[in-house]
Coordinates of C-alpha atoms in Angstrom, one line a residue:
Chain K
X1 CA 194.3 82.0 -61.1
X2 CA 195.4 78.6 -59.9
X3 CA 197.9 76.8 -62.1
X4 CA 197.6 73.3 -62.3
X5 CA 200.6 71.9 -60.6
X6 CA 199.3 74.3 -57.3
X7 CA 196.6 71.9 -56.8
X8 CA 199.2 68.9 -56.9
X9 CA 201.2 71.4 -54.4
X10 CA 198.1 71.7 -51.9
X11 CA 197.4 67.9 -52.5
X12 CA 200.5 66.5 -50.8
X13 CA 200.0 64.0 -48.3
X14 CA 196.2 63.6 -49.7
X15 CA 194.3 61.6 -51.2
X16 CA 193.8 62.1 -54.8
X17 CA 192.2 59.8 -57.8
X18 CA 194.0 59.5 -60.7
X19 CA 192.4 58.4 -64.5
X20 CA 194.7 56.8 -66.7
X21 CA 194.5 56.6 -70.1
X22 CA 194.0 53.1 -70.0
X23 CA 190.9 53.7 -67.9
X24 CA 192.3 52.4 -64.8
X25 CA 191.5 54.7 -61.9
X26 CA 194.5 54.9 -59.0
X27 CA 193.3 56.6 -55.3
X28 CA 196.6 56.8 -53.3
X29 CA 197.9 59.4 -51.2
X30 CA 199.9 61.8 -53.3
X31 CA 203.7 62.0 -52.0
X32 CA 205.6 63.8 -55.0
X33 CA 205.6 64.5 -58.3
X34 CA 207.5 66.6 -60.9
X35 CA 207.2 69.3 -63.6
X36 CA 205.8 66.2 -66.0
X37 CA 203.0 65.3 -63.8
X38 CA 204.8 61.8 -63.2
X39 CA 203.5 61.3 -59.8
X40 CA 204.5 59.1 -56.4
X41 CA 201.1 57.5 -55.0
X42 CA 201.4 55.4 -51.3
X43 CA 198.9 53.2 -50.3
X44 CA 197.2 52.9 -53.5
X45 CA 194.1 51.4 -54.5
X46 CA 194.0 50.9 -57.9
X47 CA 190.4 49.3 -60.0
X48 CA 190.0 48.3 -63.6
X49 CA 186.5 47.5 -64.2
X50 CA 185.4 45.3 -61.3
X51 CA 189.0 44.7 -60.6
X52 CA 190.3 46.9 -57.2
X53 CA 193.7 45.9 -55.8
X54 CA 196.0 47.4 -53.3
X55 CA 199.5 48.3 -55.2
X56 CA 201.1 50.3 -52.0
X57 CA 203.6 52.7 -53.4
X58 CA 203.3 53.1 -57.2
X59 CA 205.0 56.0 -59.8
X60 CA 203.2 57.2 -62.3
X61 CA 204.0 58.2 -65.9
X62 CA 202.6 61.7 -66.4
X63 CA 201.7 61.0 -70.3
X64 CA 199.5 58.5 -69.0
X65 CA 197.2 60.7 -66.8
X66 CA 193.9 62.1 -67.8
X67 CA 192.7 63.5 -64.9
X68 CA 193.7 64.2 -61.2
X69 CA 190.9 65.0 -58.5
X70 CA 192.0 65.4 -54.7
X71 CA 189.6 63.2 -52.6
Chain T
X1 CA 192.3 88.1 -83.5
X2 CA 191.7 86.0 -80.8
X3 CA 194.5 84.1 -79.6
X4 CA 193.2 80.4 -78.4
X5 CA 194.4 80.8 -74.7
X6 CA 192.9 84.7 -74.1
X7 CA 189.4 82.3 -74.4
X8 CA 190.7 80.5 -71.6
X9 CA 191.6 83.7 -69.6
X10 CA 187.8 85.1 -70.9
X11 CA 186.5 82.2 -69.5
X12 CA 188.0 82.0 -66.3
X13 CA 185.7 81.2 -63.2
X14 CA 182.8 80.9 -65.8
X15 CA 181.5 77.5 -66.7
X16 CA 183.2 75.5 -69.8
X17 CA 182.6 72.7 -71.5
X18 CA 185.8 70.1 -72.0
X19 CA 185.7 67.0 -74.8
X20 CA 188.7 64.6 -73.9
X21 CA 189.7 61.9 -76.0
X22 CA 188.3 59.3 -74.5
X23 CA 185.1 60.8 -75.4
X24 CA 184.5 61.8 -71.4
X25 CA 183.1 65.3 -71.1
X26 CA 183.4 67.5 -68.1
X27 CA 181.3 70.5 -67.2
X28 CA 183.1 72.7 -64.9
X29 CA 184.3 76.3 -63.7
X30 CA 187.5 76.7 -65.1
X31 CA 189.7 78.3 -61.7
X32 CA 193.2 77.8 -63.7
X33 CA 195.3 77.0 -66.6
X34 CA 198.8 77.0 -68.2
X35 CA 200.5 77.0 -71.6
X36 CA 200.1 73.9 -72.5
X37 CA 196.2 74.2 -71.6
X38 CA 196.5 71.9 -68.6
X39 CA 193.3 73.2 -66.9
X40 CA 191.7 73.1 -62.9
X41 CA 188.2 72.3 -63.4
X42 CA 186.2 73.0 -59.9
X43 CA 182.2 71.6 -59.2
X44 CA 182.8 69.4 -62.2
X45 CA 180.1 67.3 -63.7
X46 CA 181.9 64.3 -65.9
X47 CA 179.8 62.7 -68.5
X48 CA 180.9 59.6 -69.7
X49 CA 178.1 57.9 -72.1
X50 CA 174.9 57.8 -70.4
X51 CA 176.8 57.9 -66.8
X52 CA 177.1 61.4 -64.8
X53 CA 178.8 61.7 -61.7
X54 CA 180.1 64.6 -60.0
X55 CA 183.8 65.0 -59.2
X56 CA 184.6 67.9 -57.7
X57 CA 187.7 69.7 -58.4
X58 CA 189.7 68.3 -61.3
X59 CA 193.1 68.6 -63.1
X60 CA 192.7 68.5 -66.4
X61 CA 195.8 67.3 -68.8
X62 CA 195.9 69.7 -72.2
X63 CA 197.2 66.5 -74.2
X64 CA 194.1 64.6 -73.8
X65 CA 191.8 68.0 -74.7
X66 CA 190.0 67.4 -77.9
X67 CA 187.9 71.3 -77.9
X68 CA 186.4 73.1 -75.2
X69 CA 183.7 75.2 -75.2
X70 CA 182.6 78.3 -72.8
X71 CA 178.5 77.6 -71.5
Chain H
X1 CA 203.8 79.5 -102.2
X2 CA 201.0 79.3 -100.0
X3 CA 201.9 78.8 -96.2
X4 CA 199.7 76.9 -94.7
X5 CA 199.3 78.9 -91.5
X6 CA 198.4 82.0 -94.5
X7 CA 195.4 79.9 -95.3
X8 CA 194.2 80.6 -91.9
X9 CA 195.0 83.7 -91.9
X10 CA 192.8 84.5 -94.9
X11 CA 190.0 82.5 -93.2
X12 CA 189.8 84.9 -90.1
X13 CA 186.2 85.6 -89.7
X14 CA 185.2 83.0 -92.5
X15 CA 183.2 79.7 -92.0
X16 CA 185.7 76.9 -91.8
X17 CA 185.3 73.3 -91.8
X18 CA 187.6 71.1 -89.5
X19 CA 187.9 67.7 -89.1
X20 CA 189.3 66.0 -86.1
X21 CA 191.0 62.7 -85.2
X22 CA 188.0 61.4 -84.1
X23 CA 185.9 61.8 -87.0
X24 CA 183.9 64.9 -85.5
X25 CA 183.1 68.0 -87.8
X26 CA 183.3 71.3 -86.8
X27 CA 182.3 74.3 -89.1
X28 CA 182.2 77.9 -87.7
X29 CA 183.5 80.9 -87.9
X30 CA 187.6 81.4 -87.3
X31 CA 188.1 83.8 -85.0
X32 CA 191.7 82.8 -84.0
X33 CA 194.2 80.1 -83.9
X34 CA 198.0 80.1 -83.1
X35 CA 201.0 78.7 -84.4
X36 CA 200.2 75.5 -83.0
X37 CA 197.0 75.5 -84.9
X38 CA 195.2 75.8 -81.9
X39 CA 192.0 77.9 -83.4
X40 CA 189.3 79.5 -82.1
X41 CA 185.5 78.6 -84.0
X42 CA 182.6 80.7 -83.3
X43 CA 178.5 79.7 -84.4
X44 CA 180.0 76.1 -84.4
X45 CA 177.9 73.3 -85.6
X46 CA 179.3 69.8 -84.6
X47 CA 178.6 66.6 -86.8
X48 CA 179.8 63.4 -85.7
X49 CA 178.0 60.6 -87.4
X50 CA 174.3 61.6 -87.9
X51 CA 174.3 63.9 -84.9
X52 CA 174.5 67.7 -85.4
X53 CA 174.4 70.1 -82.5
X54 CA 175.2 73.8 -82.0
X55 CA 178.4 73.9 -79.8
X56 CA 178.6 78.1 -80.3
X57 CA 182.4 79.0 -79.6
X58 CA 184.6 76.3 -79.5
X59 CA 188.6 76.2 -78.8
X60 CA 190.1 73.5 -80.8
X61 CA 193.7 71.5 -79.6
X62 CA 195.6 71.7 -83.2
X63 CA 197.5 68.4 -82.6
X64 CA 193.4 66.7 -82.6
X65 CA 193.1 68.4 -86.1
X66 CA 193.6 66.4 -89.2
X67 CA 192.4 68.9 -91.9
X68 CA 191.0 72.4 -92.3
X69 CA 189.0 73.8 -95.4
X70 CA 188.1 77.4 -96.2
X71 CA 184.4 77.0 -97.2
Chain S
X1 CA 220.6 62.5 -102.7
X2 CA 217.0 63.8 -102.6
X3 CA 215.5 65.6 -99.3
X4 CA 212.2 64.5 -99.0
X5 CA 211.1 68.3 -98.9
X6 CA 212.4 68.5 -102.1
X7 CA 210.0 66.2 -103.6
X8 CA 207.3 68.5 -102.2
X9 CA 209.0 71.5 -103.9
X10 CA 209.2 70.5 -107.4
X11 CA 205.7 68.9 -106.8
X12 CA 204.2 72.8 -106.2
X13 CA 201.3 73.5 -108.1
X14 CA 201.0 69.6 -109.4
X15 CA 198.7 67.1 -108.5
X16 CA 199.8 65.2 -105.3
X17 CA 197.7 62.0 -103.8
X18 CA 198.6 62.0 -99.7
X19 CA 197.5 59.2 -97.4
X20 CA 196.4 60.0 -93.7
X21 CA 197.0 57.8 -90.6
X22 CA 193.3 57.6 -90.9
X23 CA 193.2 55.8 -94.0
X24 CA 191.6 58.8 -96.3
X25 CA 193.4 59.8 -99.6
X26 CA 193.5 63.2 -100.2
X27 CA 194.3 64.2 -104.4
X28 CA 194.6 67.5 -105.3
X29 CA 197.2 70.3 -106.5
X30 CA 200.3 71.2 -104.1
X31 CA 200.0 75.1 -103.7
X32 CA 201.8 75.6 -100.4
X33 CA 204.0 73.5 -97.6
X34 CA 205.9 74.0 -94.3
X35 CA 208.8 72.3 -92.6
X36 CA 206.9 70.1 -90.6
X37 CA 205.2 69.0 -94.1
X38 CA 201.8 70.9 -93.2
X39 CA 200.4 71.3 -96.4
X40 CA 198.5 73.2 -98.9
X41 CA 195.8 71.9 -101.3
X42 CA 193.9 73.4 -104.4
X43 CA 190.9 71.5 -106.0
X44 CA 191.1 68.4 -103.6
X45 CA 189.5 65.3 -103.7
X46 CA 189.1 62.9 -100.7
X47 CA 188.4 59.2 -100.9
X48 CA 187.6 57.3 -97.8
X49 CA 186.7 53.7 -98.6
X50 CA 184.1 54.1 -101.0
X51 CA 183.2 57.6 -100.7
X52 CA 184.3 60.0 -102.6
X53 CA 183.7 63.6 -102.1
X54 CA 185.3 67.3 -103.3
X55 CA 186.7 69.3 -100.6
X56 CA 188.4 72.3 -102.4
X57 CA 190.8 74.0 -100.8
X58 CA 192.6 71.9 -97.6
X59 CA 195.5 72.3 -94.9
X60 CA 196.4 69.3 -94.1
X61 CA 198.4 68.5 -90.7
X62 CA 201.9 66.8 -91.6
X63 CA 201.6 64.6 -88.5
X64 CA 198.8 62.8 -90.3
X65 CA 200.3 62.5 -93.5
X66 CA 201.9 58.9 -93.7
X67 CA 202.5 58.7 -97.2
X68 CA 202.8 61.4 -100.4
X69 CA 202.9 60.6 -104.0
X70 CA 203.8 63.2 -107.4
X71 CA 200.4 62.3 -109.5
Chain V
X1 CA 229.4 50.0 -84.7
X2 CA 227.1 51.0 -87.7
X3 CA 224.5 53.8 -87.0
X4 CA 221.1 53.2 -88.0
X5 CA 221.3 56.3 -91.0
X6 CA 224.1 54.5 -92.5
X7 CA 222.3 51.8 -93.6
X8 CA 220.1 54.5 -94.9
X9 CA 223.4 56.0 -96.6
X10 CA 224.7 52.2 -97.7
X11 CA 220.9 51.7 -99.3
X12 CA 221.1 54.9 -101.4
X13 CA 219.8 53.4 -105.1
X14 CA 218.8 50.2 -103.5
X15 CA 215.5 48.7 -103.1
X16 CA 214.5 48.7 -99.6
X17 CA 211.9 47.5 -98.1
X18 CA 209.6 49.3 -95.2
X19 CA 206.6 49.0 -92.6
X20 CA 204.8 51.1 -91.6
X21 CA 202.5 51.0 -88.5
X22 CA 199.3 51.1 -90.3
X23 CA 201.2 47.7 -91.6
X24 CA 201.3 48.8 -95.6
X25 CA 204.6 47.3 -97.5
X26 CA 206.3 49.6 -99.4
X27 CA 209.3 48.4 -101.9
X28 CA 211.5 50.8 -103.7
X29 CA 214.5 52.2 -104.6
X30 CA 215.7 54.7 -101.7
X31 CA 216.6 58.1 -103.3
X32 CA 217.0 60.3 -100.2
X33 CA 216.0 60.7 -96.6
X34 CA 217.0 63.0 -93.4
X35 CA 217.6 63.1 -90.2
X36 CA 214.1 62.3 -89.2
X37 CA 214.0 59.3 -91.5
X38 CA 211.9 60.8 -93.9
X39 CA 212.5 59.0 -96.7
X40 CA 212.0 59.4 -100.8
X41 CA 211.3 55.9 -102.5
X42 CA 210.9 55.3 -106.4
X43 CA 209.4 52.7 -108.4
X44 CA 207.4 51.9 -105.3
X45 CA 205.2 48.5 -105.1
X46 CA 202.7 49.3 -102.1
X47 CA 201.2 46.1 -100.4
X48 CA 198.5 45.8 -98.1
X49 CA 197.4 42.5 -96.9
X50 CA 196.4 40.7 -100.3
X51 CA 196.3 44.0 -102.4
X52 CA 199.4 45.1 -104.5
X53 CA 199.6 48.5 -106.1
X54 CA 202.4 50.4 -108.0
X55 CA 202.8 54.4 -106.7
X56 CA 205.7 55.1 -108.2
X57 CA 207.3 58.0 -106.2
X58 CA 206.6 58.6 -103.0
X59 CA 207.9 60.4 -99.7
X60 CA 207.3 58.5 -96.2
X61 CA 207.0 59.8 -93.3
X62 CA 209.6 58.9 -90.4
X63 CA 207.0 58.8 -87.6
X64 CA 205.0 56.3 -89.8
X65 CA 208.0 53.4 -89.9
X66 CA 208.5 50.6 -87.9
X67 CA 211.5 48.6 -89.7
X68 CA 213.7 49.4 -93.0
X69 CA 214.7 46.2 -94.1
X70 CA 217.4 46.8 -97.7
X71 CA 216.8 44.1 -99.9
Chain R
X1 CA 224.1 51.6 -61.4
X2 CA 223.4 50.2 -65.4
X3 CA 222.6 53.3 -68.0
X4 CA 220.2 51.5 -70.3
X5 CA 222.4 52.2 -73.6
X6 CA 225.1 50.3 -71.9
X7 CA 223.0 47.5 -71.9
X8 CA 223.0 48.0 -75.8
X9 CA 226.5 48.5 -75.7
X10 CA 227.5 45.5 -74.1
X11 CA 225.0 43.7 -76.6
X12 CA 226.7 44.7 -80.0
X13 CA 227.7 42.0 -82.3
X14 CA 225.4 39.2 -79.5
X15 CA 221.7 38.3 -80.2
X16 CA 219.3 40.3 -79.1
X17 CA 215.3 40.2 -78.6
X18 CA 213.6 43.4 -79.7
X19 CA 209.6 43.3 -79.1
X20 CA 207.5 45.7 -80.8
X21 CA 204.6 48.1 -80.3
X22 CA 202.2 46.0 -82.7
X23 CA 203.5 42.6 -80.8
X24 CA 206.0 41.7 -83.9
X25 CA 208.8 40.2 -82.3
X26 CA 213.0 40.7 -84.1
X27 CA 215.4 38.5 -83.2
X28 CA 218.7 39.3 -84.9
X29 CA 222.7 40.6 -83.8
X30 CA 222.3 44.3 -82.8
X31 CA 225.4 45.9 -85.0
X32 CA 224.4 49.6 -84.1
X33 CA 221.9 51.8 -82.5
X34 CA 221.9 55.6 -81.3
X35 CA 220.6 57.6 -78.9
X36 CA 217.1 56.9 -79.8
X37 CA 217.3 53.1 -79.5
X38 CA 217.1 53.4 -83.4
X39 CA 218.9 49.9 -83.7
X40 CA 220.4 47.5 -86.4
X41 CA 219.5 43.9 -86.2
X42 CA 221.4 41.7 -88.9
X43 CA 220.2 38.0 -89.6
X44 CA 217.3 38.9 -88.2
X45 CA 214.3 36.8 -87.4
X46 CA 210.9 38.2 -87.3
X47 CA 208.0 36.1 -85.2
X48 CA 204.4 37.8 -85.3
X49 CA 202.1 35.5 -83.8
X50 CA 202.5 32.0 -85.7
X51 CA 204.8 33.4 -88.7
X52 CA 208.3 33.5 -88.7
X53 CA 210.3 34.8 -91.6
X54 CA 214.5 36.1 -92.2
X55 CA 214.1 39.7 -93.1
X56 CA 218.2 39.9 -92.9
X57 CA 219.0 43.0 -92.1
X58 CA 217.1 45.3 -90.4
X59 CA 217.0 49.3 -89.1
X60 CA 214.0 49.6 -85.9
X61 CA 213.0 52.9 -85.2
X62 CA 213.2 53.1 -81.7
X63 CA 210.0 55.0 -81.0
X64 CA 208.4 51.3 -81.8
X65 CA 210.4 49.7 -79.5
X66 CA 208.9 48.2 -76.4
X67 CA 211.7 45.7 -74.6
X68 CA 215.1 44.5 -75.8
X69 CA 216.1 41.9 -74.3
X70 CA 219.6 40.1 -74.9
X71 CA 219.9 36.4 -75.7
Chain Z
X1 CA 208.7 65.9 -51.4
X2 CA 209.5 62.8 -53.5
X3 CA 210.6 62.9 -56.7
X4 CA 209.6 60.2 -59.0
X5 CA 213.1 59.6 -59.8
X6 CA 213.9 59.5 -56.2
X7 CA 211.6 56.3 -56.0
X8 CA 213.5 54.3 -58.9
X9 CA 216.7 55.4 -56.8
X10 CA 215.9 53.7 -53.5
X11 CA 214.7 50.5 -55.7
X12 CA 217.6 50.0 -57.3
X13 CA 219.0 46.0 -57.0
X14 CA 215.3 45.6 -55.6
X15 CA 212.3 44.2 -57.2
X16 CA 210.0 46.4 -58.9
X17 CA 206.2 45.4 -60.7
X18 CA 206.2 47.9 -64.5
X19 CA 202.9 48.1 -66.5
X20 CA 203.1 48.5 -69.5
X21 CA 200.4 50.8 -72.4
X22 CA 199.9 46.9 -73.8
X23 CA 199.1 45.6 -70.4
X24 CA 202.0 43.2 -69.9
X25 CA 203.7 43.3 -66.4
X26 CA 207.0 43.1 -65.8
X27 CA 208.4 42.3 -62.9
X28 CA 212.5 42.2 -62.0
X29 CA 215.5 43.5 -60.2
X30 CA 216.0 47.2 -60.9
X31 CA 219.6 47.8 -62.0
X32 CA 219.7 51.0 -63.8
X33 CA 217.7 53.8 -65.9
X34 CA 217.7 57.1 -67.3
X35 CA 216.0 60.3 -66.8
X36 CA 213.2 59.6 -69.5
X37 CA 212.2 56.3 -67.2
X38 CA 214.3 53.7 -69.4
X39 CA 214.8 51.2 -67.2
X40 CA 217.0 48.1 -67.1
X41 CA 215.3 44.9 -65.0
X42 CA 217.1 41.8 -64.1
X43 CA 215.7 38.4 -63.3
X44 CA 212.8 39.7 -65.4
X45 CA 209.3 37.7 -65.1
X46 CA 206.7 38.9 -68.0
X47 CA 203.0 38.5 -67.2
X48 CA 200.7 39.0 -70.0
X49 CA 197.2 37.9 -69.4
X50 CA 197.6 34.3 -68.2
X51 CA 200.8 33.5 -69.9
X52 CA 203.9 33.9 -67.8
X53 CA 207.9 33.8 -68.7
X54 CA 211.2 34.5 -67.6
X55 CA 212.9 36.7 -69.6
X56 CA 215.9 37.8 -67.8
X57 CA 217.6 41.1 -68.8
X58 CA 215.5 43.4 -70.4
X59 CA 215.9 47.2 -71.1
X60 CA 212.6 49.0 -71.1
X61 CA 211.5 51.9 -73.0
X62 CA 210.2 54.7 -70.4
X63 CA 207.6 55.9 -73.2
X64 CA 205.8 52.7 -72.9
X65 CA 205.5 52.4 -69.0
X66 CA 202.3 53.6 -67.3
X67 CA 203.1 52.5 -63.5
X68 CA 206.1 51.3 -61.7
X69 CA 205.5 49.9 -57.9
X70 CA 208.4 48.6 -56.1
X71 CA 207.6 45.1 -54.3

């Protein structure tokens, strides 16, 4: 069985695309993260909608995340 | 009795069925899952409305997990 | 006094009807549940709105459930 | 001083009216409770707007309960 | 410096005044609460927008309050 | 570096500006507050949207709280 | 492996962008937070939808941040 924080393991360093709660949708390569799920993204791309914007190096609140999908 | 996570373990690499709250639903083989039903969804189909799209692999958060059915 | 977690225990293998935070309706068979109210529904029929569909076994987050009643 | 649990003890086996976060109003006889003010009703009747409907017996969540009144 | 459950203490067969996040009114006289600021009002005046309604007793929940204002 | 609570510290018995999860906005002198960032606001002023009113004193759960900012 | 924490370390007395769940931005000088993400921001500029505004110290409630990118 795979638990879920494996897949962040073997996603280090890789891209991944993150859902948030508040529908916005963050690709970044993942750098770190913690037993929460809060997360460390670099060179992140993040779209709401139409809306896509670079945001470089962004943490993210764990509570907040949906869903996580390496690229 | 059954307890709620032995479904999980019944269900493992075997397709399942996941409402979120955000209404999305994802068809997937379940590959993994901890106590606090965070699941790893792989060849995932997300439904969202009338819009499918395929996603892969997929970390699912427990907190957002409205039911989830075995196919 | 009646515990309420007792009402579910007398409700093992009885139809139940549950409603959720999002207005859905489940009625099936309990089957299981745990002490977070998790449950486990089997020959589940979902309502939500005017739509009804059979869902069949069905693992239900407790912390989505609003009420439960014997039927 | 009065613990609010109390209340809910010397309300057992009278007719309570509860209040959920989702705006229904619950009325029926206190039979049962927990500490986290899960509770227990007998011959209940649910109001939601303008509808109102008999529901029997009901556990009802106490993190959806906003407010409970002795009838 | 005053903690936040002694005003609760000071308020003890006071009317008080509280909102809740679903933004209902509720004036009474505070009889008891806990830790969790749970609280047990009597001779309670419930307001909600334009509509004002006597409910006597009634037990709050803590999760449900935004501000406790004494009067 | 600053511990958040010290910044409350410091603020006792000084204006502070407490926003809100549904956008109310309290202006009042912080007198207390615990480890929650339950606080108490005395001559407090309370702006949502247009409307201003005193509400005097005033106990904030601090699960509603979104910034505090002092005056 | 970078901790999340690790990233509001190295921004400290440095300019971070915080999102919040009600969409406002704020951006400001780190100067201190806690393990749960409370943070205190200096030199604060609040951004919420067109409407901009210094607000100078403010301490932030970690439950209510959904991104943190330092500038």
């Amino acid at each position: 069985m795979v638990q879920p924080l494996q897949i962040l393991e073997k996603s280090l360093n890789k891209k991944i695309s993150v859902i948030l709660k508040d529908n916005r949708v963050l690709v970044g390569t993942l750098v770190g993260y913690d037993d929460y799920m809060n997360m460390v993204l670099e060179d992140t791309e993040e779209t709401q909608g139409e809306q896509v914007r670079r945001v470089g190096t962004v943490v993210l609140r764990g509570n907040n995340v949906v869903t996580i999908a390496p690229q």
